[in-house]
Coordinates of C-alpha atoms and ligand atoms in Angstrom, one line a residue:
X38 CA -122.2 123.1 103.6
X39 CA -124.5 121.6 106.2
X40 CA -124.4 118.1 107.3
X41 CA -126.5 116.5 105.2
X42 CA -125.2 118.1 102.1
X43 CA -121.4 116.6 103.3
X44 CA -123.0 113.4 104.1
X45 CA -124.4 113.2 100.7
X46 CA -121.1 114.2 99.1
X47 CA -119.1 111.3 101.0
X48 CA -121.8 109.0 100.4
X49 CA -120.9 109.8 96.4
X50 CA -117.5 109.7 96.9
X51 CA -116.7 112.9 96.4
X52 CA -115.3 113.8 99.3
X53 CA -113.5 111.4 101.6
X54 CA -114.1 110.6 105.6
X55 CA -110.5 110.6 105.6
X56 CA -110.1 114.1 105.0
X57 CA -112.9 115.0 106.5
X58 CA -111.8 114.0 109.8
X59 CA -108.1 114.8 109.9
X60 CA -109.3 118.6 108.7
X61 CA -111.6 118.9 112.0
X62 CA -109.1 117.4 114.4
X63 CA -106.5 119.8 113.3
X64 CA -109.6 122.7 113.9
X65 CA -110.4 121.1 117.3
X66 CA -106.5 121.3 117.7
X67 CA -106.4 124.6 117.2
X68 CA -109.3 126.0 118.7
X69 CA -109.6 124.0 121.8
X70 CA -106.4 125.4 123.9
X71 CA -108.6 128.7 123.9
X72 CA -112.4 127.3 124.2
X73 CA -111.8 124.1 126.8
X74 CA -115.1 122.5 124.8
X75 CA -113.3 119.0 124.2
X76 CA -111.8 116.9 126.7
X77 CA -111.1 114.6 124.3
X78 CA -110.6 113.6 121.0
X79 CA -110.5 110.1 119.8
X80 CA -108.4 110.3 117.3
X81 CA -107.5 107.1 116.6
X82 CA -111.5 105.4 116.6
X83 CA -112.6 108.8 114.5
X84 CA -109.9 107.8 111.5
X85 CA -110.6 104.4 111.6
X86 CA -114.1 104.8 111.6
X87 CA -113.6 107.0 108.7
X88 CA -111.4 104.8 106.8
X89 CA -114.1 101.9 107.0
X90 CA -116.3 104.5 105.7
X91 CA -114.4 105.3 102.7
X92 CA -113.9 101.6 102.0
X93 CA -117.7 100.9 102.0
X94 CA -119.7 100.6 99.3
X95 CA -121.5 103.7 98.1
X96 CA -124.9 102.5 98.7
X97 CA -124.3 101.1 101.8
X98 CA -123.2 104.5 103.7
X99 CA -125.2 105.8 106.3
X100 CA -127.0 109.3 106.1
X101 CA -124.6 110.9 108.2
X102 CA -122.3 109.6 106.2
X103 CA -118.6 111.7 107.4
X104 CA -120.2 113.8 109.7
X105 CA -118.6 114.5 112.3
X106 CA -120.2 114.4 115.8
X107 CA -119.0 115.5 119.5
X108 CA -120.5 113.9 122.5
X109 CA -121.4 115.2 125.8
X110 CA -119.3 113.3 128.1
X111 CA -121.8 112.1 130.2
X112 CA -123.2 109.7 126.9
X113 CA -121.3 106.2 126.8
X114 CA -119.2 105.2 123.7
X115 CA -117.9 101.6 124.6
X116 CA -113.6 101.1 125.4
X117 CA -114.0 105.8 126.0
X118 CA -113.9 107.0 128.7
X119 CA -117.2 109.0 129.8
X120 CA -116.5 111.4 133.0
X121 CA -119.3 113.2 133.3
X122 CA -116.8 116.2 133.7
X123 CA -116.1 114.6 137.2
X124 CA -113.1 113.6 139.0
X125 CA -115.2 111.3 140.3
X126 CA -115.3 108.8 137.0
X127 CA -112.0 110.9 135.8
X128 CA -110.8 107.5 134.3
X129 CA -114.6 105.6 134.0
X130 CA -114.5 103.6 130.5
X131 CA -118.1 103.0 129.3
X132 CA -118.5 99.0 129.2
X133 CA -121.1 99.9 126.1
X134 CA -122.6 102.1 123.9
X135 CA -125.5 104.0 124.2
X136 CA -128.7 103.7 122.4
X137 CA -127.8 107.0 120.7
X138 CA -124.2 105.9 119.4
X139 CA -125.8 103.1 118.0
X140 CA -128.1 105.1 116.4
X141 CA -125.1 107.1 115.0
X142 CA -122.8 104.4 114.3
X143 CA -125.7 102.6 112.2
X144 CA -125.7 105.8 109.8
X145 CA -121.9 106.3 109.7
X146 CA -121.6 109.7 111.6
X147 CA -117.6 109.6 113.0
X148 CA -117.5 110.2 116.6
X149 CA -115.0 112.5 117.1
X150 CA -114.7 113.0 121.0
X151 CA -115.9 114.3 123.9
X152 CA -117.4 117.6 125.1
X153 CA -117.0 119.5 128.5
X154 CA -120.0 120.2 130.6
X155 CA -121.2 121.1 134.0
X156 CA -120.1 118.3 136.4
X157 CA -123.0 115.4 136.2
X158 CA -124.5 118.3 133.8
X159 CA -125.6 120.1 137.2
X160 CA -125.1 123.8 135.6
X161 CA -125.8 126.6 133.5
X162 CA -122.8 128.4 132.7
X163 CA -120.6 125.2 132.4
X164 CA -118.5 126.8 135.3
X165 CA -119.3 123.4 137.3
X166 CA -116.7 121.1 135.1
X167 CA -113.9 119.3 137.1
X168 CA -111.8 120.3 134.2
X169 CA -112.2 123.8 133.9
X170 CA -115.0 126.2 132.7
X171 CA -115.9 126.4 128.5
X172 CA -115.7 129.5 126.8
X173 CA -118.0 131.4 124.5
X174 CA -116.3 131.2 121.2
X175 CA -118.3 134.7 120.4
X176 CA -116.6 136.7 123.6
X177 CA -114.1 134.6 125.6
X178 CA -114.7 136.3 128.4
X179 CA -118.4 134.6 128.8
X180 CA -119.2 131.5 129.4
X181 CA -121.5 129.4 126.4
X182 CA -124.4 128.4 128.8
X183 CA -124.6 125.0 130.6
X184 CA -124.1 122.4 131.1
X185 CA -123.8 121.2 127.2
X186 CA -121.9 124.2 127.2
X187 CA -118.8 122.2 125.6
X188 CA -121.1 120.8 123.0
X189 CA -122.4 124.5 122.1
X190 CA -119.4 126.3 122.0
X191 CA -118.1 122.8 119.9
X192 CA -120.8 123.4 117.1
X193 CA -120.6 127.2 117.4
X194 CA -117.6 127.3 116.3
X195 CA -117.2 125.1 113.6
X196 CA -115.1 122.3 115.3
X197 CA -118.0 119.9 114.8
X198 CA -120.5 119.7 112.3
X199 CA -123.4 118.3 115.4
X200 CA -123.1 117.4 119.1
X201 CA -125.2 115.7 121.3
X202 CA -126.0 117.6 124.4
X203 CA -128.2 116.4 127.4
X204 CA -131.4 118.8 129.0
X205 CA -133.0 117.9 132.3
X206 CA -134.0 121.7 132.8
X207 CA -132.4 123.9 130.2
X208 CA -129.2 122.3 129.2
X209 CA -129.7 121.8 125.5
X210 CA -131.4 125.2 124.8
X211 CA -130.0 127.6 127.0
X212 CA -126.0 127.2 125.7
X213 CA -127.5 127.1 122.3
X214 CA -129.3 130.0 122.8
X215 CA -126.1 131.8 124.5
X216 CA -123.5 130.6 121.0
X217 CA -126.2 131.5 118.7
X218 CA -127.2 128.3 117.1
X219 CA -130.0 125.7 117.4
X220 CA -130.9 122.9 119.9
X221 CA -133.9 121.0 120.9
X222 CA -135.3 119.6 123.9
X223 CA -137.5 116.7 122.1
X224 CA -140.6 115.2 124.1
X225 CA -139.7 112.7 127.3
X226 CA -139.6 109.4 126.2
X227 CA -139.0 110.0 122.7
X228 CA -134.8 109.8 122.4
X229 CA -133.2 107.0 124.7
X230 CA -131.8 106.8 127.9
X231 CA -130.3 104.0 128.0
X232 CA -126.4 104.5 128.1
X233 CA -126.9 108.4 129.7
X234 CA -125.5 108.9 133.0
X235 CA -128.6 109.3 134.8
X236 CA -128.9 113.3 136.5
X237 CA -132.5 113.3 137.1
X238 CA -134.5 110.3 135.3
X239 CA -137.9 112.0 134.6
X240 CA -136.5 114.8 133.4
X241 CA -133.3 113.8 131.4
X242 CA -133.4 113.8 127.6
X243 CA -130.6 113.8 124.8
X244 CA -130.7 116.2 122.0
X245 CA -128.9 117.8 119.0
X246 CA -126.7 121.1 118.6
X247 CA -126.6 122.0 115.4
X248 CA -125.8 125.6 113.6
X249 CA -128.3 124.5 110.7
X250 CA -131.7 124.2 111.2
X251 CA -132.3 120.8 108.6
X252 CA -129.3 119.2 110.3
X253 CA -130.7 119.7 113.9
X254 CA -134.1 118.0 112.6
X255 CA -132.1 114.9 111.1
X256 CA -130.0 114.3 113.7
X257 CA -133.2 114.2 116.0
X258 CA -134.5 111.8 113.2
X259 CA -131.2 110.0 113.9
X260 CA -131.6 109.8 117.5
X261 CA -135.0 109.0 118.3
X262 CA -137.6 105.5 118.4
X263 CA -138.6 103.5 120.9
X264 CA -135.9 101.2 122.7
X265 CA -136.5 98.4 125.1
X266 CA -134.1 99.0 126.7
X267 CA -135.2 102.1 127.9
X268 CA -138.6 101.4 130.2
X269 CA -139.5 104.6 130.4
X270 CA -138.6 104.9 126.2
X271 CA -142.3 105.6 124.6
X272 CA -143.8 103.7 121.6
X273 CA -145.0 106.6 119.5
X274 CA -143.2 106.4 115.8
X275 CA -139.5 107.8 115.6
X276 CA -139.6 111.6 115.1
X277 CA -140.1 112.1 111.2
X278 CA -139.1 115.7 109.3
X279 CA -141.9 116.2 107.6
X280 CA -143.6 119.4 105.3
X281 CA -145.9 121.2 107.8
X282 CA -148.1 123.6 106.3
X283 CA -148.3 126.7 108.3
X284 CA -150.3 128.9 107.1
X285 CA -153.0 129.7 109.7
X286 CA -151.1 127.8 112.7
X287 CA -152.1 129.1 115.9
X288 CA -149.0 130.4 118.5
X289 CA -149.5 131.5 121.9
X290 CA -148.1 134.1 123.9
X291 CA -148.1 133.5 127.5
X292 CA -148.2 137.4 129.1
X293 CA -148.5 136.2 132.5
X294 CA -145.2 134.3 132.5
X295 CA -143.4 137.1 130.7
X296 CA -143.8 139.5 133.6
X297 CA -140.8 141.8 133.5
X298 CA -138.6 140.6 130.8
X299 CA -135.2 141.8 129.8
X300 CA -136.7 144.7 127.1
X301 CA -133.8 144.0 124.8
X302 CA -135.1 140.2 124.6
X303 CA -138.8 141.4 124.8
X304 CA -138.1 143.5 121.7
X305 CA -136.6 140.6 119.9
X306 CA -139.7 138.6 121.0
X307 CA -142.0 141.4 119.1
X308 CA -140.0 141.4 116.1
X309 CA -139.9 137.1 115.7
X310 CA -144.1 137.9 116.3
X311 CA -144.6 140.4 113.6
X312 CA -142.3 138.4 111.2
X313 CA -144.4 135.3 111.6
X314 CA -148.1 137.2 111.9
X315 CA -146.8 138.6 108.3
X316 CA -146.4 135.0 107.4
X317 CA -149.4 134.2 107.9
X318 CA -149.7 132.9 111.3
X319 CA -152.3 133.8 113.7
X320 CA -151.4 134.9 117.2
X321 CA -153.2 134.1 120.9
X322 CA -153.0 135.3 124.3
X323 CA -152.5 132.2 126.2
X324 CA -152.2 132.0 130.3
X325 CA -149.4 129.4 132.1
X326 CA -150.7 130.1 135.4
X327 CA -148.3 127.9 136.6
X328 CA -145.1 127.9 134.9
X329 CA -143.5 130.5 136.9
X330 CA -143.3 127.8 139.7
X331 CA -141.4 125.6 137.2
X332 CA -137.9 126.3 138.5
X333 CA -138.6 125.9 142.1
X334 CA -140.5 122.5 141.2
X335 CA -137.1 121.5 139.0
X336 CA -134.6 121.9 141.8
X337 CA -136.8 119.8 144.3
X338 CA -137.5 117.1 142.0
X339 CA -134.6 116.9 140.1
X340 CA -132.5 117.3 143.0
X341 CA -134.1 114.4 144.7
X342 CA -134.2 111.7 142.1
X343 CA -129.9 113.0 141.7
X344 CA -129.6 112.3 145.8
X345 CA -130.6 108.6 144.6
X346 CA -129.1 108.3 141.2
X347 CA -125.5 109.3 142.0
X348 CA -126.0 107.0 145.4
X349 CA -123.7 104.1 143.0
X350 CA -120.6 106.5 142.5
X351 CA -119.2 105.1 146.6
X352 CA -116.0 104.1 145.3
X353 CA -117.7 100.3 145.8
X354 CA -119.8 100.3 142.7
X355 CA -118.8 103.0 140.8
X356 CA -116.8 105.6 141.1
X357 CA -113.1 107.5 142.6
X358 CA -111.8 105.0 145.4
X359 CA -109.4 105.9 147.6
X360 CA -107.6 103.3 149.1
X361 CA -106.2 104.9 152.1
X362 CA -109.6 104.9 153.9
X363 CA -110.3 102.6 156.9
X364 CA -113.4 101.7 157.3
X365 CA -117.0 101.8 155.8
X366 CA -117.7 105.3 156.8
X367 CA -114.2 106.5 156.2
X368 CA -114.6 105.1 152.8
X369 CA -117.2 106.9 152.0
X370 CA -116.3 110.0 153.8
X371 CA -112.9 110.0 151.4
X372 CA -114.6 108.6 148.3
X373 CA -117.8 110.4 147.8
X374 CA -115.5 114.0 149.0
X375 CA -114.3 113.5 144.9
X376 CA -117.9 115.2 143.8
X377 CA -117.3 119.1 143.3
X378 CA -119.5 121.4 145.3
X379 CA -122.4 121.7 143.1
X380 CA -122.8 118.1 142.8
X381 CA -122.9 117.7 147.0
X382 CA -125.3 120.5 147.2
X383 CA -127.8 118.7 145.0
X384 CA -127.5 115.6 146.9
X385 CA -127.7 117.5 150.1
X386 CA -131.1 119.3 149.2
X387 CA -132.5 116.2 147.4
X388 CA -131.7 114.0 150.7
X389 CA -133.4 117.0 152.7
X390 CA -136.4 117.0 150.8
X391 CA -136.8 113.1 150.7
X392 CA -136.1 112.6 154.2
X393 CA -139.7 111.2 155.9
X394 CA -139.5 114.5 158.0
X395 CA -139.7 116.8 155.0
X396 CA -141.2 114.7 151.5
X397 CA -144.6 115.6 151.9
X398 CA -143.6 119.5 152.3
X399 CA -141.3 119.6 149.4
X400 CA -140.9 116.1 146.8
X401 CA -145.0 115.0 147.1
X402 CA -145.7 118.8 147.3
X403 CA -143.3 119.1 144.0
X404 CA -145.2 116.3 142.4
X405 CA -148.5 117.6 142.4
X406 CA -146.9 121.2 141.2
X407 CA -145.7 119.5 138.6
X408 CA -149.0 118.0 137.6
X409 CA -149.9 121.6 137.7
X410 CA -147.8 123.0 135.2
X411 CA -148.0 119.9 132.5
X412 CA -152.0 120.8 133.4
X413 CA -150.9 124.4 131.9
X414 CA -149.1 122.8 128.7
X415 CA -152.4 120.5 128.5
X416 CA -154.9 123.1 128.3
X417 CA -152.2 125.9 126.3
X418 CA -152.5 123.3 123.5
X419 CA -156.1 122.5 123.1
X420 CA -155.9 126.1 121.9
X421 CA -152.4 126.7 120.1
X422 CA -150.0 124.5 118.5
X423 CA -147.0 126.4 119.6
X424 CA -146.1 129.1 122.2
X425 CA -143.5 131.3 121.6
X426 CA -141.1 132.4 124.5
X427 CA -137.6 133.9 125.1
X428 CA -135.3 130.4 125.8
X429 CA -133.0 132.7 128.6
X430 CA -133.6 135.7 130.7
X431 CA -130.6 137.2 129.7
X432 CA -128.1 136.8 127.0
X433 CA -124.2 135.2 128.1
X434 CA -122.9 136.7 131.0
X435 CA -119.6 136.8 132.1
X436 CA -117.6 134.2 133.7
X437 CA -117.5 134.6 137.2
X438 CA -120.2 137.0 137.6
X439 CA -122.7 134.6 138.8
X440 CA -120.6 132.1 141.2
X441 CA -121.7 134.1 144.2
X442 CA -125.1 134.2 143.1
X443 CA -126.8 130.6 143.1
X444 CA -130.4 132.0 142.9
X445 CA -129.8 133.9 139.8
X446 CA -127.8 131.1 138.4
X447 CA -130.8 129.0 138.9
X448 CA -132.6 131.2 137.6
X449 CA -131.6 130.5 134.3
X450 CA -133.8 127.9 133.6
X451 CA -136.8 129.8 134.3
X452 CA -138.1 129.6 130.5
X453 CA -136.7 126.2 129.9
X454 CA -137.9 124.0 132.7
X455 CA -141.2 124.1 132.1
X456 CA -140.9 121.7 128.8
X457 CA -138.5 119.4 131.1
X458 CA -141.7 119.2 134.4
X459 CA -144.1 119.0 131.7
X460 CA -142.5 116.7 129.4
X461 CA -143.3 118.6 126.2
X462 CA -140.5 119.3 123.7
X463 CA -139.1 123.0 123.0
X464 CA -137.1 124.5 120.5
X465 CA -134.7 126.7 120.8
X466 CA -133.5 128.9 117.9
X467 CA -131.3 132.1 117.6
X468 CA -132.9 135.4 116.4
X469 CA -131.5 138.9 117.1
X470 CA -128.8 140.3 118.7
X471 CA -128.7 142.5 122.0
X472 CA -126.7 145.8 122.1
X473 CA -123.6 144.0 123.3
X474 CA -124.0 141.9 120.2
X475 CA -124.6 138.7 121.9
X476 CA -127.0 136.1 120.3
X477 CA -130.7 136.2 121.4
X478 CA -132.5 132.6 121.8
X479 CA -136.0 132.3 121.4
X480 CA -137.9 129.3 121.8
X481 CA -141.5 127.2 120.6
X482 CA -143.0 125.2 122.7
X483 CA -145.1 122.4 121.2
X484 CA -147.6 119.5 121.8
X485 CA -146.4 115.9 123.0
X486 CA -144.5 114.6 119.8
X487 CA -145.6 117.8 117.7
X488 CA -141.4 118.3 116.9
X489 CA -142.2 118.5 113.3
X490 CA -144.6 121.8 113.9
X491 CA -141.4 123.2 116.3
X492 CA -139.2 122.9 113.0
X493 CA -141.5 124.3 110.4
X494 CA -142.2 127.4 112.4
X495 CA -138.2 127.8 113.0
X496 CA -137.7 127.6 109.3
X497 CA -140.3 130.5 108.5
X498 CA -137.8 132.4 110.9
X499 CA -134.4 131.0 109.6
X500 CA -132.0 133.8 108.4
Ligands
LIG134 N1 -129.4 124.6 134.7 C1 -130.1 123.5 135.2 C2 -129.4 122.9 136.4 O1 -128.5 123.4 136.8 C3 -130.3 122.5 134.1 C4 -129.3 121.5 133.9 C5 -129.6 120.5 132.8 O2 -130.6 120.7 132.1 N2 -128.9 119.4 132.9 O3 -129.8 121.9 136.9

């Protein structure tokens, strides 16, 4: 049963929150000792939530109606704490709720806890967590992907029916493209802010994990519209599933930014092609001339605008405080030592590239790279209304194999940060195996607020 099919049932009656519920925390109960994907439950808002659920009138329940939902813990759920997987906010209760728990609460989805992640979702193995690393609920021994990678390995393996996840360069589709399920990565500006701890603001955007393909589409529905409290929120119309014909869509195939791919994912990438070319869609060689520049560009700008976002957790605003420390400097010296060492690299190279001695070599020169590549996108769609990629490299590694290895670990997001510096969505679906028998995520690409087209195409795919 998918989500909406459950919602529907609790919405008739005939099945109750209630149950609902206490069945998934017992799973989460069970599960999580091995996985590490929770941090939390909330237990005790989950039933009550649930219970009010039951009591209400038929009519009146929402369309996610039961379902239950995880959270990345870096989204705020008012009187919960949110810690960002961070000893830094360790005991950090969010004052109110985010724009996207609104959303969820308004339609009666039960929120059910909260998931592990990278540390200030700075990650893509979910190795960077304060709390300990996630595992992949298809080989323990490999991590889900990061840094939603508690969210993934949540949905993957059934604890959850959805989970929201956060991607800034990767971190929606690349763990669900390493548990074998679906997440998207919708357009900037189109799923609020507000009520996310801020990693890197031009970049951030909150998404759904979802092993169904219909459910990932309505909780995006869920999630997205304008918000003023969100100034950089846009005012196109709320994302809208809607029947896309596709018969005689156009998808591009960017050759030049596949240079030397993995051949096991390469072959996979053939076989989605011929499927889809037998269904009727018509394929283009399309050139991103810039793309490949895309991860370099991400960890410049992204780590810049963290340097200055994560400048509040001094103990003073926000934030671990140790009250042993003398004076000013002292206090910071003992306060801001609570961020792991992922977390002070980032603000190390963002202050570096900031500094007046170095911006215009690295964050102005970033800039106008990343005008460059949302050029690529620009001119990709006047031709195409999709373009089909691999979402990761390679398929989920081990855990530990890639700690020593920062550049490889970065390079993870090669395929994924382009959608994040050009602000285009991207969809990322399972299809194929390797030989190790590991999922295989492949991912569309499609116009500013074209989601709609991303799902249709997935569907024709859907096995
Ligand atoms: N893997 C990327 C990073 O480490 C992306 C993280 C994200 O999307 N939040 O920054």
């Amino acid at each position: 049963m998918n989500a909406s099919e459950t919602a529907a049932k609790v919405r008739s009656g005939e099945l109750k929150a209630e149950e609902l519920v206490k069945n998934r925390i017992l799973k989460i109960k069970e599960l999580n000792p091995k996985l590490n994907a929770f941090l939390e439950i909330f237990e005790d808002s989950a039933l009550a939530q649930a219970r009010a659920v039951d009591a209400k009138s038929p009519e009146t329940r929402g369309r996610l109606a039961g379902v239950c939902v995880a959270l990345k813990d870096n989204i705020l759920y008012k009187g919960h704490i949110a810690s960002c997987a961070s000893k830094m906010l360790e005991n950090y209760k969010a004052p109110y709720n985010a724009t996207v728990v609104e959303h969820l609460l308004k339609e009666d989805a039960i929120i059910i806890g909260r998931t592990n992640m990278d540390e200030f979702a700075m990650g893509s193995s979910n190795e960077n967590s304060a709390f300990g690393p996630v595992k992949n609920p298809l080989d323990l021994e490999r991590v889900p992907g990061g840094s939603s990678g508690g969210s993934a390995a949540a949905v993957a393996s059934g604890m959850v029916d959805m989970a929201l996840g956060s991607d800034t360069g990767g971190s929606i589709r690349q763990p669900a493209a390493f548990c074998g399920i679906y997440g998207i990565k919708p357009t900037y500006g189109s799923v609020s802010r507000y009520g996310l701890v801020a990693f890197a603001s031009s970049a951030d955007q909150i998404g759904p994990l979802t092993a169904d393909l219909e459910d990932n589409a309505l909780l995006l529905e869920v999630l997205s519209g304008h918000d003023a409290k969100d100034s950089t929120s846009a005012n196109n119309p709320a994302f809208k599933p809607e029947e896309v014909k596709t018969e005689g869509l156009r998808i591009g195939i960017p050759s030049d930014f596949l240079e030397n791919l993995n051949p096991e994912i390469l072959a996979v990438l053939e076989a989605a092609k011929a499927d889809l070319s037998a269904k009727g869609i018509i394929f283009e060689e399309i050139s991103l001339p810039y793309a490949k520049y895309a991860s370099p560009c991400y960890y410049i700008l992204t780590s810049s605008e963290a340097s200055s976002n994560l400048a509040r957790f001094d103990g003073l605003r926000y934030g671990y405080k140790d009250n042993s420390a003398g004076d000013l400097e002292d206090s910071y010296l003992k306060d801001r030592a609570e961020f792991g060492p992922e977390v002070k690299r980032r603000i190390m190279l963002g202050t570096f590239s900031l500094g007046s001695a170095h911006a215009e070599d690295y964050y102005l020169k970033a800039q106008k790279v990343r005008n460059l590549i949302k050029n690529d996108f620009v001119q990709a769609f006047k031709q195409v209304d999709a373009v089909l990629m691999p979402a990761t490299p390679n398929t989920a590694f081990k855990i530990g194999e890639k700690t020593e290895d920062l550049i490889s670990l970065y390079l993870s997001d090669l395929y994924t940060a382009p959608a994040n510096i050009a602000g285009v969505p991207a969809l990322s679906f399972p299809y194929g195996k390797d030989s190790k028998g590991l999922p295989i995520g492949l991912q569309l690409y499609g116009n500013f607020f074209d989601e709609a087209k991303l799902y249709a195409l997935a569907k024709l795919l859907e096995k």
